CSV table of C-alpha atoms and ligand atoms in Angstrom, one decimal:
chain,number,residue,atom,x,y,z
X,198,UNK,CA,-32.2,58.1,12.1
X,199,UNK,CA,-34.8,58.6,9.4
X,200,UNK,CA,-32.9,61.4,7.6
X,201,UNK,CA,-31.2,58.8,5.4
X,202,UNK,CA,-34.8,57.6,3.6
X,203,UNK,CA,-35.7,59.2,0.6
X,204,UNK,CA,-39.6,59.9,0.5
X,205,UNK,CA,-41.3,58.3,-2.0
X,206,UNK,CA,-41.7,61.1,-4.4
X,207,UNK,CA,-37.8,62.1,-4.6
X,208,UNK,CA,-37.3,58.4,-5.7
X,209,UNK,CA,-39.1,58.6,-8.3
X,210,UNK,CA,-37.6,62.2,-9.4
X,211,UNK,CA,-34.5,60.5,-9.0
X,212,UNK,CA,-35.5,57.9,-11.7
X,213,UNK,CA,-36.9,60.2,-13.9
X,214,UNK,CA,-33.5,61.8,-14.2
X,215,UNK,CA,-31.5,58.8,-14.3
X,216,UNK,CA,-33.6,57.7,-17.1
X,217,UNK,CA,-34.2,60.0,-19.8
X,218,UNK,CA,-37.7,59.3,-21.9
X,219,UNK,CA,-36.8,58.1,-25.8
X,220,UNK,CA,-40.1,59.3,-27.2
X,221,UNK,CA,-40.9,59.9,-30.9
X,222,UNK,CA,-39.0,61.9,-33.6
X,223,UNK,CA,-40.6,64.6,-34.8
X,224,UNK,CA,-43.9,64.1,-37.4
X,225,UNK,CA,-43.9,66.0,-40.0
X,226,UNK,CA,-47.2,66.3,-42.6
X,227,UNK,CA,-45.6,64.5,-45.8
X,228,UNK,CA,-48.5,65.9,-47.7
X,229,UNK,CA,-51.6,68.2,-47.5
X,230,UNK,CA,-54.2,66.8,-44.6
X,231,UNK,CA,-56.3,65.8,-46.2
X,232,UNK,CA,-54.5,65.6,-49.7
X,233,UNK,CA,-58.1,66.6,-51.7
X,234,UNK,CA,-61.2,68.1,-51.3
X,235,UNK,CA,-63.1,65.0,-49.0
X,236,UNK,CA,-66.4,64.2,-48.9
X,237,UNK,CA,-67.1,64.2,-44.6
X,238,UNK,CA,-71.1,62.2,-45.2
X,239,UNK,CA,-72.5,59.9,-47.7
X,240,UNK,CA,-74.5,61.7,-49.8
X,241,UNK,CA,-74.4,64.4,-53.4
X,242,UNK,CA,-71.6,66.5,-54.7
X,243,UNK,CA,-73.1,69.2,-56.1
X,244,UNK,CA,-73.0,72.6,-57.3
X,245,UNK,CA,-74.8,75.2,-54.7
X,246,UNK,CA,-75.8,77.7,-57.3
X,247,UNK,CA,-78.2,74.7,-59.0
X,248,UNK,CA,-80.4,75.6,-55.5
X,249,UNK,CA,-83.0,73.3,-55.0
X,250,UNK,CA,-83.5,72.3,-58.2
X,251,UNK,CA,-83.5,68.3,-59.0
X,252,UNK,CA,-80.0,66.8,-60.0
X,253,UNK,CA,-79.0,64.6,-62.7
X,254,UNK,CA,-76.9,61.7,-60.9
X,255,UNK,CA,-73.7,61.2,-63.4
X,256,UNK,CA,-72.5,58.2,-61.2
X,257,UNK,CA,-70.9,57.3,-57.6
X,258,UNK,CA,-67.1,57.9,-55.8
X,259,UNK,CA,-66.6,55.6,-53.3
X,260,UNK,CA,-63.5,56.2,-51.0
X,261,UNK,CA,-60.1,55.6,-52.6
X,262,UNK,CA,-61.8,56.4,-56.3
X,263,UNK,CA,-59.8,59.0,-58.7
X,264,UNK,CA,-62.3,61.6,-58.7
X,265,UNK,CA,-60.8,62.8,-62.0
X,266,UNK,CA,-63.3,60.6,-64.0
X,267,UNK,CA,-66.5,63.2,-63.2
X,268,UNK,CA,-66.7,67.0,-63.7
X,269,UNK,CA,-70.4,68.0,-62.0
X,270,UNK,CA,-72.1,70.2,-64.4
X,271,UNK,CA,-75.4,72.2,-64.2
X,272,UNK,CA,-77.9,70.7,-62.8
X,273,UNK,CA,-75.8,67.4,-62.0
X,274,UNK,CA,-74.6,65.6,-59.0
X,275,UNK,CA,-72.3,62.8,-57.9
X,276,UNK,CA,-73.3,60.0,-55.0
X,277,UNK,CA,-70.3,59.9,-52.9
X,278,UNK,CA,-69.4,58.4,-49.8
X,279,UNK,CA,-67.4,59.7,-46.4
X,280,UNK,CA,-63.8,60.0,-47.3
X,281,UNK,CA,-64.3,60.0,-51.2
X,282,UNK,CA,-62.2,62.6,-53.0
X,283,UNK,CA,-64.8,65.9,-54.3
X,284,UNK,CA,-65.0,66.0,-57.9
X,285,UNK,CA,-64.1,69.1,-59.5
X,286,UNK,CA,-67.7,71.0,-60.1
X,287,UNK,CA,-69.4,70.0,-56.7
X,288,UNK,CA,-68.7,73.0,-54.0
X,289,UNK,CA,-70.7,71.0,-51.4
X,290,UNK,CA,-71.9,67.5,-50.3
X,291,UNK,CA,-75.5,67.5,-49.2
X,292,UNK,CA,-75.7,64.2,-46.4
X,293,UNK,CA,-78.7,61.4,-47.6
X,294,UNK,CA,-81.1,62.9,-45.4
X,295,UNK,CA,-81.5,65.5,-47.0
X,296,UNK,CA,-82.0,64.1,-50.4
X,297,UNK,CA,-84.3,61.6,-52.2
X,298,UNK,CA,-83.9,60.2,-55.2
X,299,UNK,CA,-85.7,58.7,-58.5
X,300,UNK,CA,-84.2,56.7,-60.8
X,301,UNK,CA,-81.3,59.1,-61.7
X,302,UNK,CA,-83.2,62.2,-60.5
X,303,UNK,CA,-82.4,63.5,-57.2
X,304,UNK,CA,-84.0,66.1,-55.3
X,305,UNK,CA,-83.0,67.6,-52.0
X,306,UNK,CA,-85.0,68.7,-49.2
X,307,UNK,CA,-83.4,72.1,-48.8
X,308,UNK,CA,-80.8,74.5,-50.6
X,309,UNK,CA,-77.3,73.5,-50.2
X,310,UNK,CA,-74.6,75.6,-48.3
X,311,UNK,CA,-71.2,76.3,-50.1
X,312,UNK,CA,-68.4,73.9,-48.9
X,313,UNK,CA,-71.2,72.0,-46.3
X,314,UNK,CA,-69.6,68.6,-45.5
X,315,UNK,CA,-66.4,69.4,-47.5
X,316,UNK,CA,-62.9,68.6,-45.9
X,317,UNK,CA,-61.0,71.1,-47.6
X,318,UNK,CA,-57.0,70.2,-48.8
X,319,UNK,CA,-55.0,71.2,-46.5
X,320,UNK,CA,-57.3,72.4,-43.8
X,321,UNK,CA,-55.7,70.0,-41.1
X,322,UNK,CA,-52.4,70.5,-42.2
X,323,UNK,CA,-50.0,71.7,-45.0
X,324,UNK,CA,-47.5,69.4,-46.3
X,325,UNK,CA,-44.4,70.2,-44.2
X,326,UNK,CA,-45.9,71.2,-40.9
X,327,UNK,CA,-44.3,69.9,-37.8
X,328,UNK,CA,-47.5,68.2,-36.5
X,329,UNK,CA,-45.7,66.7,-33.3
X,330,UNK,CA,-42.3,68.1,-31.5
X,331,UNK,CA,-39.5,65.5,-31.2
X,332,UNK,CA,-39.5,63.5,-28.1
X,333,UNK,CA,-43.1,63.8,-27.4
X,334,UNK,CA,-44.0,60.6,-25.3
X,335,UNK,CA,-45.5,57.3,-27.2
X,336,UNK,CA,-49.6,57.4,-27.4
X,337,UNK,CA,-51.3,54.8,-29.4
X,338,UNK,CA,-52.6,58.1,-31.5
X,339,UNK,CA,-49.5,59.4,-31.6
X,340,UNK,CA,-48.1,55.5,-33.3
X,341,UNK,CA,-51.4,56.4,-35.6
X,342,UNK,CA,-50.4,59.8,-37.0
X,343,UNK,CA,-46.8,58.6,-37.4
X,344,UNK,CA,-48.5,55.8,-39.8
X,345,UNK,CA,-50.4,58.7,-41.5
X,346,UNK,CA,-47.4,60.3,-43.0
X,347,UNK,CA,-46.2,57.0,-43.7
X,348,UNK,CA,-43.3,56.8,-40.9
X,349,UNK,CA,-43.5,52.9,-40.2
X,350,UNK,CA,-40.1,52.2,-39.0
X,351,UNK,CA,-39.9,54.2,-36.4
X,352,UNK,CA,-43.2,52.6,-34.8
X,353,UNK,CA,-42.8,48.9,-35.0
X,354,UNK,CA,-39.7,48.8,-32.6
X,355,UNK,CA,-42.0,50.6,-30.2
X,356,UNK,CA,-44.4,47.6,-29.9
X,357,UNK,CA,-42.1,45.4,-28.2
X,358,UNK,CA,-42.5,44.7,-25.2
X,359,UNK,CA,-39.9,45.7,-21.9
X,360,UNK,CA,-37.9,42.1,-21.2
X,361,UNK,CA,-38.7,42.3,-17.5
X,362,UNK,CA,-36.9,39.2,-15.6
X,363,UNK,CA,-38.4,38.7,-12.1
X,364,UNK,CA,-35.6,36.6,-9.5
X,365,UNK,CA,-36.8,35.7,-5.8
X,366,UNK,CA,-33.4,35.5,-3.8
X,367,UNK,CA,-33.3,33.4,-0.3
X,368,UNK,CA,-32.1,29.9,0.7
X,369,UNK,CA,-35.3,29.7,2.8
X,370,UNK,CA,-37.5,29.6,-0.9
X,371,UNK,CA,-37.8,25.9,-2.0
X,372,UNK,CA,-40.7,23.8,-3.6
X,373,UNK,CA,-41.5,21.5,-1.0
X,374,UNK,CA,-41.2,23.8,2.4
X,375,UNK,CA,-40.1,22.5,5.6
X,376,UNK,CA,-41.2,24.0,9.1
X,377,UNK,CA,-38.3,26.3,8.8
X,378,UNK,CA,-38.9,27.0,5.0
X,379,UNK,CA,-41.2,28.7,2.5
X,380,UNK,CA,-41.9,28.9,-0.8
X,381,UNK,CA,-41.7,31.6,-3.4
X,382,UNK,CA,-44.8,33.5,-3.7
X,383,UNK,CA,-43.2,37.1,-4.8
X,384,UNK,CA,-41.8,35.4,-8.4
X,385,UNK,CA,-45.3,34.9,-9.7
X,386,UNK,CA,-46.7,37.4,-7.8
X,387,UNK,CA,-44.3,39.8,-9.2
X,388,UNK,CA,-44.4,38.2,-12.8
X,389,UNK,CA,-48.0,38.4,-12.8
X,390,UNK,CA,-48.0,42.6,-11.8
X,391,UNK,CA,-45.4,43.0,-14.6
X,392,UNK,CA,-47.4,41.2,-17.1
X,393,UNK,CA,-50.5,43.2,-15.8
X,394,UNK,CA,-48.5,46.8,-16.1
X,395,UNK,CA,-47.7,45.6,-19.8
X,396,UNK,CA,-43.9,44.0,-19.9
X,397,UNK,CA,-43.1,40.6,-21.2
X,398,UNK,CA,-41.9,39.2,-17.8
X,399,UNK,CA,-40.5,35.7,-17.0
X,400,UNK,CA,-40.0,34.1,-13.9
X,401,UNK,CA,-36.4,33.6,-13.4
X,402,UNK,CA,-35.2,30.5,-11.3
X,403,UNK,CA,-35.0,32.2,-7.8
X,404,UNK,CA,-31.4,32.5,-6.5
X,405,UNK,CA,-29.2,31.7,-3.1
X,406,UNK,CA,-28.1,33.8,-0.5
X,407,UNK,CA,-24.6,33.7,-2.3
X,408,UNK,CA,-22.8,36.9,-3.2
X,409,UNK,CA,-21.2,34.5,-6.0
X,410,UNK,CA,-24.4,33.2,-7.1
X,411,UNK,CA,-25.7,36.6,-7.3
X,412,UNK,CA,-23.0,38.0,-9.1
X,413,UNK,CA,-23.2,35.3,-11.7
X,414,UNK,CA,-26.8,36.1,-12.2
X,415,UNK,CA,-26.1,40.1,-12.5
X,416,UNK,CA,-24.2,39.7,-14.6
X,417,UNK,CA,-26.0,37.5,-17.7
X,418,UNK,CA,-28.9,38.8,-18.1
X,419,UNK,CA,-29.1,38.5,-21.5
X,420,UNK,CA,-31.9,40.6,-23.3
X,421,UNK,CA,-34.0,41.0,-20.3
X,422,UNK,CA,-33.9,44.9,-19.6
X,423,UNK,CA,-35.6,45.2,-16.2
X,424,UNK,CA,-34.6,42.8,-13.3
X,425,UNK,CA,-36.9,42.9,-10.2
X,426,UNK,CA,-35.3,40.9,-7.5
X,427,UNK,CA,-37.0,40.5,-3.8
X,428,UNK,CA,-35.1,40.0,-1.0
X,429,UNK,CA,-31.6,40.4,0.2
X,430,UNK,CA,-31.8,44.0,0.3
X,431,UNK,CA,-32.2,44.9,3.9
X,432,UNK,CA,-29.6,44.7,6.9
X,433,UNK,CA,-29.4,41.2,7.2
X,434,UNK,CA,-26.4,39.2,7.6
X,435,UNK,CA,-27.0,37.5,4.2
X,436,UNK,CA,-28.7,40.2,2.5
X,437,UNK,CA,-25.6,40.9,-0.3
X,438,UNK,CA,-27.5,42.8,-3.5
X,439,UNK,CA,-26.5,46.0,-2.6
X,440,UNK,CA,-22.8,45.2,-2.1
X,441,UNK,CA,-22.6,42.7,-5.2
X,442,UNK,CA,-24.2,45.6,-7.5
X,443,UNK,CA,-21.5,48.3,-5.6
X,444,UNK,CA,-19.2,45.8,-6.8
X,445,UNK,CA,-20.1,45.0,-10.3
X,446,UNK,CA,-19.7,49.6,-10.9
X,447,UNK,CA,-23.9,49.5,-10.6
X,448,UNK,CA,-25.6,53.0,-10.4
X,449,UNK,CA,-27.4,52.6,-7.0
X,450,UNK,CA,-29.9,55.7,-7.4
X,451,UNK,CA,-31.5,55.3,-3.9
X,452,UNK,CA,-31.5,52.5,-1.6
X,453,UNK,CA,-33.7,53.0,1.7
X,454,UNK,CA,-37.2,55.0,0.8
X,455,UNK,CA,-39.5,56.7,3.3
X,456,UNK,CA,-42.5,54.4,3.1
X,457,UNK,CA,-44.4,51.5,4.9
X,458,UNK,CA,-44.2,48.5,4.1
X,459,UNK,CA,-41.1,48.7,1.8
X,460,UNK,CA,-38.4,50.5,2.9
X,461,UNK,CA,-35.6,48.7,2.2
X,462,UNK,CA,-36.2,49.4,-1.4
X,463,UNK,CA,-33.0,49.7,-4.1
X,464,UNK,CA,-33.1,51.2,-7.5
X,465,UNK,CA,-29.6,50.5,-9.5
X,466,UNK,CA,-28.8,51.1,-13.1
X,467,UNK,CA,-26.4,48.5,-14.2
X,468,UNK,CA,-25.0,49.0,-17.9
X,469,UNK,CA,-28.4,49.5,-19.9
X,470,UNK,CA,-30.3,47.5,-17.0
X,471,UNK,CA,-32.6,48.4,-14.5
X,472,UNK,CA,-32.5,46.5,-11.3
X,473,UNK,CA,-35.7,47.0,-9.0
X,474,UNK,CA,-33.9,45.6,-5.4
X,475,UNK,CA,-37.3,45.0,-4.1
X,476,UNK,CA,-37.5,43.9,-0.2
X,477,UNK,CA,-38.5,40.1,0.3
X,478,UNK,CA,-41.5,40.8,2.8
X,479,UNK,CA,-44.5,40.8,0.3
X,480,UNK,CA,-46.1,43.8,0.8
X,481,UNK,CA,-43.7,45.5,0.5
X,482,UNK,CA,-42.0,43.8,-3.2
X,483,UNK,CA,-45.6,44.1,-4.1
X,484,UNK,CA,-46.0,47.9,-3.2
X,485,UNK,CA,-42.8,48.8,-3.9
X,486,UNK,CA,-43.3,47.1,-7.4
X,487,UNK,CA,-46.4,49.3,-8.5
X,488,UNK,CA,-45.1,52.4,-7.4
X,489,UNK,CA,-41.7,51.7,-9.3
X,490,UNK,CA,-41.9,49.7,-12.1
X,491,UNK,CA,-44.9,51.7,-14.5
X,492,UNK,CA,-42.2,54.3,-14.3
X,493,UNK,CA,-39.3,52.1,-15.2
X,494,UNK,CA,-41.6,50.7,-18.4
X,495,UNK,CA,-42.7,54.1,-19.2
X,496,UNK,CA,-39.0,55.8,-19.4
X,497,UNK,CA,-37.8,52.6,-21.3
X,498,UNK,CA,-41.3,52.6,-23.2
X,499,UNK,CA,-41.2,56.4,-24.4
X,500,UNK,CA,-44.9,56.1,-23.6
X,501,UNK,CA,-46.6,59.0,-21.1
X,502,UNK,CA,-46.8,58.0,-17.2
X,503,UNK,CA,-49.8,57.1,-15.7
X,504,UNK,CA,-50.8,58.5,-12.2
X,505,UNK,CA,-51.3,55.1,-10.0
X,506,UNK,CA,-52.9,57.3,-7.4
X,507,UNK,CA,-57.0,57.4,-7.4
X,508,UNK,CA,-59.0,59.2,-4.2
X,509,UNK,CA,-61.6,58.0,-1.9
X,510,UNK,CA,-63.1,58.2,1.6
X,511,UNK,CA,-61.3,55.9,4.0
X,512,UNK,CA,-64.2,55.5,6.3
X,513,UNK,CA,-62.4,55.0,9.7
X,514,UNK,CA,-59.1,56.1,11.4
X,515,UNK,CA,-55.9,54.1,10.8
X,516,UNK,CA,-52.9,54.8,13.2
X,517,UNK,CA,-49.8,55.0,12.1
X,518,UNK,CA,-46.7,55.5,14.4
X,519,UNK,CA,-43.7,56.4,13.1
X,520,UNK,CA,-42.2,58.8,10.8
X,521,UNK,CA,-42.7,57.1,7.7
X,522,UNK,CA,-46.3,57.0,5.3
X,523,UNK,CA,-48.1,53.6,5.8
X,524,UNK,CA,-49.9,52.2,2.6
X,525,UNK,CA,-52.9,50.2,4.5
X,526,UNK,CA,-54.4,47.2,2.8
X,527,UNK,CA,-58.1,47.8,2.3
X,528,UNK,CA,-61.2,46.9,0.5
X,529,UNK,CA,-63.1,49.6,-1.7
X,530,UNK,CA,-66.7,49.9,-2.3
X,531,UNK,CA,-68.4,52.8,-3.3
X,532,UNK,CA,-65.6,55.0,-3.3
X,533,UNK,CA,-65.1,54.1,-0.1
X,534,UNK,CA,-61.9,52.3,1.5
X,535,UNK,CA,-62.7,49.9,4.6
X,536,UNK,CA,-59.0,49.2,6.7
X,537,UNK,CA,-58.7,45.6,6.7
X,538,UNK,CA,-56.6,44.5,9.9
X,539,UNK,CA,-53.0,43.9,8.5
X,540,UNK,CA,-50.3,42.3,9.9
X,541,UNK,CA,-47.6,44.0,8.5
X,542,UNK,CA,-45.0,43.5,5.6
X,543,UNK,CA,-45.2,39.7,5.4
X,544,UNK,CA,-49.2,39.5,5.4
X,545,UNK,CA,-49.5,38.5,2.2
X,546,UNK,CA,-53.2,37.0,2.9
X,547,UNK,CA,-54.4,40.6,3.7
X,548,UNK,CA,-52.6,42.3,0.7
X,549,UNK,CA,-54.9,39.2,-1.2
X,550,UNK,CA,-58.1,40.4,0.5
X,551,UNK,CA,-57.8,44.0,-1.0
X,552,UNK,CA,-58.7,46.1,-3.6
X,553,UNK,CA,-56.7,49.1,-2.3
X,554,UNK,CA,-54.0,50.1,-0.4
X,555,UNK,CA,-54.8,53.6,1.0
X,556,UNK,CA,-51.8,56.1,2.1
X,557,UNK,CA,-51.7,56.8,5.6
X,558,UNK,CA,-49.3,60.0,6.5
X,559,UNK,CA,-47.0,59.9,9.1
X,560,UNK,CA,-48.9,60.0,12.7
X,561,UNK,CA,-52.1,57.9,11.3
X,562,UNK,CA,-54.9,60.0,9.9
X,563,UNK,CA,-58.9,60.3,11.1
X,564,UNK,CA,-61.5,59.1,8.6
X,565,UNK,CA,-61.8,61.5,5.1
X,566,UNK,CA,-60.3,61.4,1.4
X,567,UNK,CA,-57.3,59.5,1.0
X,568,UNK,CA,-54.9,58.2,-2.3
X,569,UNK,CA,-54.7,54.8,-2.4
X,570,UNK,CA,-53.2,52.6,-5.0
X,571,UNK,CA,-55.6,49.9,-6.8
X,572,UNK,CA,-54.3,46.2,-6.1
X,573,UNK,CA,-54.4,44.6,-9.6
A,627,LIG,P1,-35.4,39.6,3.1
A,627,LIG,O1,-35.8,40.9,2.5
A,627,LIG,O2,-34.6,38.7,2.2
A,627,LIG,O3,-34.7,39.8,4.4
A,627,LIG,O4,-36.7,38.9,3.4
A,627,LIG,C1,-37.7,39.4,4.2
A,627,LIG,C2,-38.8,38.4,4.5
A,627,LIG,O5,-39.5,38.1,3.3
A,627,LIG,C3,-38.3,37.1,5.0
A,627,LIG,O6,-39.3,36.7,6.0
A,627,LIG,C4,-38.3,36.2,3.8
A,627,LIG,O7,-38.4,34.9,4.2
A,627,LIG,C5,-39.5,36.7,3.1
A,627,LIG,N1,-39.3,36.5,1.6
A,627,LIG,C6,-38.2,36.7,0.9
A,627,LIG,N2,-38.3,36.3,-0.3
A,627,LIG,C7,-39.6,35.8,-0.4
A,627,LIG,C8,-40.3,35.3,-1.5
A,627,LIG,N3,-39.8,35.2,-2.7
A,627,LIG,N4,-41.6,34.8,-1.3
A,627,LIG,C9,-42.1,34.9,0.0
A,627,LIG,N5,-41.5,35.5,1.0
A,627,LIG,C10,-40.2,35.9,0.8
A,628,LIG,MG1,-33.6,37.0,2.2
């Protein structure tokens, strides 16, 4: 019977090959790195075969001067800041400590050593040197080095944002709830996790139980990229995602994974669009939201995955019957995860009172280290 789920970890290889990374083109050195001789502390260009003997200051190079109006002589140095390019004369840059100056005398404390506090041309890179493969994943130092040799374009698309749309489906979610009705806590819920994992995310208005209805929506979705929906993915009579997606030519990489809460769980590529089918009981649209959606973001980002998973000491035994892994609401203190009593997939008030949800294998599992996934 369980044969059909896919565990947790073959999902997510399955999405990893369905959606290749874009990450950067290839950065190249445009120049020398550094272009000149730099000054790497505030302090004297000098010549080292003067020794210790006093200096004559012939004036100062900030950062960004032209160097090209000194030439240090015998017997003569230059004040010069970090970054400032070396005038031709000085073979080293003795740091302030070391020095004290008189009027336009300066004397140091001890010899100079040839090229001390020198960034020589060149010594980081040659003009021409592949400094970074192509496809290498988006950093934030990586955006940086691209700026260094001057490659703007290719960063600012980068920046944006992944359009993430967020739609609740069920005719039980209104605004006002009756007895038999609730309202729609997964579409902020949801928005709020995708804002916190780094999209721009919009609550969409929440949509029937109407193949026709869903259809519509599937099919309009304009510039958002990513579409979590919650509900109508299970076995339901009135549960018609999968279908409408088969329908509409949607990729369906893996619906049904090997997990608790959650396992009704749909991933579909539709055109350029991702569509997380997320199940409508909470804890498990929640769950199954941070385990798939920093990958989804990532592939679409070009930016490196982050491992979700920390470790800690669950410090009492949860059962778990069953042949799927449980992910346990919990609070964490210390490094240490306490089971809070759950009530399963709908307890949304549970999932609200912890930090943690700690993984459980198959067959429950005594007190001892455990991954858990941090509730944010
Ligand atoms: P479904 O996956 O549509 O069968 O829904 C499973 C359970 O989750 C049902 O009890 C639904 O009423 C509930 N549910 C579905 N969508 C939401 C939602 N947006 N907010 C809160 N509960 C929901
Ligand atoms: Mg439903």
């Amino acid at each position: 019977m369980h044969e059909s789920l896919v565990p947790l970890d073959e999902a997510l290889a399955m999405l990893r090959a369905a959606l290749p990374m874009k990450g950067l083109p290839q950065i190249i050195a445009d120049r020398d790195d550094p272009a000149s001789d730099r000054s790497a502390m505030d302090g004297a260009a000098l010549r080292c075969a003067d020794g210790n003997a006093p200096r004559t200051i012939i004036g100062t190079l900030f950062a960004g001067d032209d160097p090209s109006a000194f030439h240090v002589g015998l017997h003569e140095a230059v004040r010069i800041m970090t970054g400032a390019a070396v005038p031709v004369g000085a073979d080293a840059v003795v740091p302030v400590e070391d020095l004290r100056s008189e009027g336009n005398k300066l004397f140091l404390t001890r010899p100079p050593k040839p090229g001390e506090a020198i960034r020589l041309r060149g010594s980081q890179a040659r003009a021409g040197a592949i400094l970074l493969s192509y496809e290498s994943p988006f950093t934030a130092a990586r955006v940086g080095l691209a700026a260094q040799v001057g490659m703007k374009a290719e960063m600012m698309g980068r920046l944006q944002r992944i359009k993430v749309g967020i739609a609740s489906t069920g005719d039980e979610l209104v605004g006002i709830p009756l007895p038999h009705q609730i309202r729609d806590s997964n579409g902020p819920m949801l928005t709020h996790l995708a804002h916190r994992l780094g999209a721009d995310a919009s609550n969409l208005p929440s949509l029937p139980d109407d193949p026709e209805a869903l259809r519509q929506h599937l099919s309009n979705l304009g510039d958002v990229r990513v579409l979590l929906t919650s509900g109508g993915v299970s076995m339901g009579e009135k549960d018609y995602l999968p279908v409408v997606l088969k329908e509409l030519g949607a990729n369906i990489l893996f619906h049904k994974i090997r997990l608790k809460p959650g396992k009704p769980m749909l991933l579909a590529l539709l055109g350029d669009k991702v569509i997380l089918g997320l199940p409508g009981n909470p804890q498990s649209a929640y769950l199954n939201a941070l385990l798939f959606l920093p990958l989804v973001l990532s592939r679409l980002e070009g930016s490196p995955e982050r491992n979700p998973w920390h470790h800690a000491q669950l410090v009492e035994a949860v059962k778990n019957r069953g042949e799927r892994p449980l992910l346990h609401p919990c609070t964490l203190r210390d490094d240490q995860l306490t089971p809070l009593v759950s009530k399963g997939s709908g307890d949304l008030i549970t999932l609200a009172k912890a930090d943690a949800c700690a993984w459980i294998p198959e067959g429950g599992m005594a007190a001892g280290e455990t991954k858990y996934l941090q509730v944010i």
